[in-house]
Amino acid sequence: MKKRTESYLDLPETVLLELVKQSDQSAFRELYNRYSGKLYGNIKRMTKYSEIADDILQVVFIKIWENRLIIDTDRSFKSFIFQIAQNAVFDNFRREARQHTLNAVTSRRREEREKSESPTEKWLREKEDKAILESAVDQLPPRRREIYQLCKLEGLSYDQVSDMLGVSTSTINDHIVKATKTVKEYLVETRYYTLLLFFLIF
């Protein structure tokens, strides 16, 4: 965070909010400085994890900025922003609950299917899984596809791929993160939840 602008330090909150409504980024930065510490503490107490609290805190202030034109300066801004934070935490809880349910249901169905299927059915399923994954990977740009195949499908380390291709490990990590996101989206679109579960777990 940049150094606080002296001219904004002593401004009344209503004046600060009016400036934010005019898209004054320095005023918004001062608003962040005034509220982020207490908000972060409350969010972390609710979520228990600092990384989640960091993400939710950013979501809260993004929402404030996106909705700055409709801020009601006659209402308590403190109550307003803490309500947004609470709603964001609850949204996160609901997403985690849905994800947990999806994981549990998909895992149970997979176990039940594997117990009941014959060796031939298992072979056909594995062949289908491989074909779907290959289709998902084919959606990637050439360089990203190459890195993804080497790291994820062939099991090479980032260091090995870095030496092989002459690129940094941070570049490799960036490609892997973006490639994994693309593959997940493809599996969701094709409703291929068995493979999707693998990506959610690993």
C-alpha positions as semicolon CSV with decimal commas, in nm:
position;residue;x (nm);y (nm);z (nm)
1;M;0,000;0,000;0,000
2;K;0,131;0,344;-0,093
3;K;0,210;0,603;0,174
4;R;-0,101;0,778;0,301
5;T;-0,161;1,118;0,143
6;E;-0,138;1,381;0,417
7;S;-0,431;1,589;0,286
8;Y;-0,669;1,292;0,329
9;L;-0,568;1,184;0,680
10;D;-0,793;1,419;0,872
11;L;-1,087;1,432;0,635
12;P;-1,428;1,348;0,785
13;E;-1,557;1,017;0,659
14;T;-1,853;1,171;0,476
15;V;-1,618;1,394;0,277
16;L;-1,393;1,097;0,205
17;L;-1,690;0,897;0,079
18;E;-1,801;1,180;-0,148
19;L;-1,453;1,183;-0,300
20;V;-1,464;0,805;-0,345
21;K;-1,796;0,846;-0,529
22;Q;-1,607;1,079;-0,762
23;S;-1,355;0,798;-0,827
24;D;-1,080;0,959;-0,622
25;Q;-0,833;0,674;-0,576
26;S;-0,637;0,849;-0,301
27;A;-0,957;0,885;-0,100
28;F;-1,033;0,518;-0,159
29;R;-0,682;0,428;-0,043
30;E;-0,739;0,624;0,277
31;L;-1,071;0,445;0,327
32;Y;-0,889;0,114;0,288
33;N;-0,630;0,218;0,546
34;R;-0,899;0,311;0,796
35;Y;-1,101;-0,009;0,771
36;S;-0,884;-0,293;0,636
37;G;-0,719;-0,383;0,968
38;K;-1,040;-0,430;1,167
39;L;-1,215;-0,595;0,875
40;Y;-0,931;-0,841;0,828
41;G;-0,940;-0,934;1,197
42;N;-1,314;-1,000;1,187
43;I;-1,293;-1,199;0,865
44;K;-1,006;-1,412;0,993
45;R;-1,194;-1,490;1,316
46;M;-1,483;-1,618;1,105
47;T;-1,282;-1,812;0,846
48;K;-0,983;-1,921;1,063
49;Y;-0,742;-1,898;0,769
50;S;-0,528;-1,596;0,680
51;E;-0,518;-1,675;0,306
52;I;-0,897;-1,691;0,286
53;A;-0,924;-1,372;0,492
54;D;-0,684;-1,195;0,254
55;D;-0,892;-1,299;-0,048
56;I;-1,223;-1,198;0,110
57;L;-1,082;-0,862;0,221
58;Q;-0,987;-0,785;-0,138
59;V;-1,332;-0,893;-0,257
60;V;-1,494;-0,654;-0,008
61;F;-1,298;-0,351;-0,127
62;I;-1,344;-0,443;-0,492
63;K;-1,719;-0,444;-0,430
64;I;-1,697;-0,108;-0,254
65;W;-1,510;0,042;-0,549
66;E;-1,742;-0,112;-0,808
67;N;-2,047;0,021;-0,621
68;R;-1,897;0,354;-0,514
69;L;-2,153;0,560;-0,707
70;I;-2,441;0,431;-0,495
71;I;-2,279;0,470;-0,151
72;D;-2,527;0,640;0,081
73;T;-2,329;0,893;0,284
74;D;-2,625;0,942;0,518
75;R;-2,594;0,584;0,640
76;S;-2,325;0,437;0,864
77;F;-2,047;0,333;0,630
78;K;-1,897;0,115;0,902
79;S;-2,215;-0,091;0,923
80;F;-2,231;-0,101;0,544
81;I;-1,880;-0,232;0,487
82;F;-1,895;-0,482;0,773
83;Q;-2,222;-0,617;0,630
84;I;-2,056;-0,661;0,291
85;A;-1,769;-0,845;0,461
86;Q;-2,008;-1,074;0,648
87;N;-2,199;-1,153;0,329
88;A;-1,870;-1,229;0,151
89;V;-1,772;-1,470;0,429
90;F;-2,109;-1,646;0,410
91;D;-2,078;-1,669;0,031
92;N;-1,740;-1,834;0,081
93;F;-1,889;-2,082;0,330
94;R;-2,164;-2,170;0,082
95;R;-1,913;-2,225;-0,199
96;E;-1,703;-2,450;0,024
97;A;-2,012;-2,646;0,130
98;R;-2,121;-2,697;-0,232
99;Q;-1,769;-2,804;-0,326
100;H;-1,754;-3,048;-0,035
101;T;-2,088;-3,198;-0,137
102;L;-1,979;-3,231;-0,499
103;N;-1,653;-3,398;-0,394
104;A;-1,833;-3,642;-0,164
105;V;-2,104;-3,734;-0,415
106;T;-1,864;-3,772;-0,706
107;S;-1,621;-3,977;-0,499
108;R;-1,897;-4,207;-0,374
109;R;-2,035;-4,260;-0,724
110;R;-1,690;-4,335;-0,856
111;E;-1,627;-4,592;-0,583
112;E;-1,963;-4,757;-0,645
113;R;-1,902;-4,772;-1,018
114;E;-1,552;-4,914;-0,981
115;K;-1,680;-5,190;-0,752
116;S;-1,953;-5,294;-0,993
117;E;-1,778;-5,266;-1,328
118;S;-1,611;-5,554;-1,508
119;P;-1,245;-5,547;-1,622
120;T;-1,362;-5,462;-1,974
121;E;-1,581;-5,177;-1,848
122;K;-1,293;-5,045;-1,642
123;W;-1,063;-5,051;-1,944
124;L;-1,321;-4,865;-2,154
125;R;-1,375;-4,605;-1,880
126;E;-1,002;-4,541;-1,843
127;K;-0,974;-4,507;-2,218
128;E;-1,261;-4,257;-2,218
129;D;-1,104;-4,061;-1,931
130;K;-0,779;-4,040;-2,125
131;A;-0,956;-3,922;-2,442
132;I;-1,149;-3,652;-2,256
133;L;-0,833;-3,529;-2,081
134;E;-0,647;-3,518;-2,412
135;S;-0,931;-3,312;-2,562
136;A;-0,911;-3,071;-2,268
137;V;-0,534;-3,036;-2,300
138;D;-0,567;-2,979;-2,676
139;Q;-0,751;-2,654;-2,595
140;L;-0,428;-2,504;-2,458
141;P;-0,186;-2,284;-2,657
142;P;0,112;-2,488;-2,789
143;R;0,372;-2,376;-2,533
144;R;0,133;-2,408;-2,240
145;R;0,023;-2,750;-2,362
146;E;0,384;-2,866;-2,385
147;I;0,463;-2,750;-2,030
148;Y;0,142;-2,898;-1,892
149;Q;0,208;-3,235;-2,053
150;L;0,564;-3,250;-1,924
151;C;0,477;-3,150;-1,566
152;K;0,130;-3,294;-1,513
153;L;0,110;-3,590;-1,748
154;E;0,472;-3,705;-1,758
155;G;0,550;-3,612;-1,399
156;L;0,862;-3,402;-1,456
157;S;0,954;-3,143;-1,194
158;Y;0,947;-2,770;-1,260
159;D;1,327;-2,766;-1,239
160;Q;1,359;-3,043;-1,497
161;V;1,123;-2,869;-1,737
162;S;1,301;-2,538;-1,673
163;D;1,634;-2,690;-1,778
164;M;1,474;-2,867;-2,073
165;L;1,293;-2,567;-2,218
166;G;1,515;-2,285;-2,097
167;V;1,241;-2,097;-1,911
168;S;1,216;-1,995;-1,546
169;T;1,026;-2,203;-1,291
170;S;0,800;-1,902;-1,222
171;T;0,704;-1,899;-1,590
172;I;0,633;-2,270;-1,573
173;N;0,418;-2,221;-1,264
174;D;0,221;-1,947;-1,438
175;H;0,156;-2,175;-1,736
176;I;0,049;-2,463;-1,509
177;V;-0,193;-2,245;-1,309
178;K;-0,355;-2,108;-1,625
179;A;-0,360;-2,447;-1,796
180;T;-0,522;-2,616;-1,498
181;K;-0,791;-2,348;-1,493
182;T;-0,862;-2,403;-1,863
183;V;-0,877;-2,781;-1,823
184;K;-1,116;-2,753;-1,526
185;E;-1,343;-2,520;-1,721
186;Y;-1,349;-2,765;-2,012
187;L;-1,444;-3,052;-1,783
188;V;-1,721;-2,845;-1,625
189;E;-1,856;-2,748;-1,969
190;T;-1,854;-3,112;-2,084
191;R;-1,998;-3,223;-1,746
192;Y;-1,718;-3,475;-1,710
193;Y;-1,722;-3,472;-1,330
194;T;-1,516;-3,785;-1,272
195;L;-1,202;-3,625;-1,409
196;L;-1,297;-3,291;-1,258
197;L;-1,286;-3,450;-0,912
198;F;-0,924;-3,545;-0,976
199;F;-0,834;-3,182;-1,037
200;L;-1,028;-3,063;-0,734
201;I;-0,841;-3,301;-0,506
202;F;-0,495;-3,278;-0,662
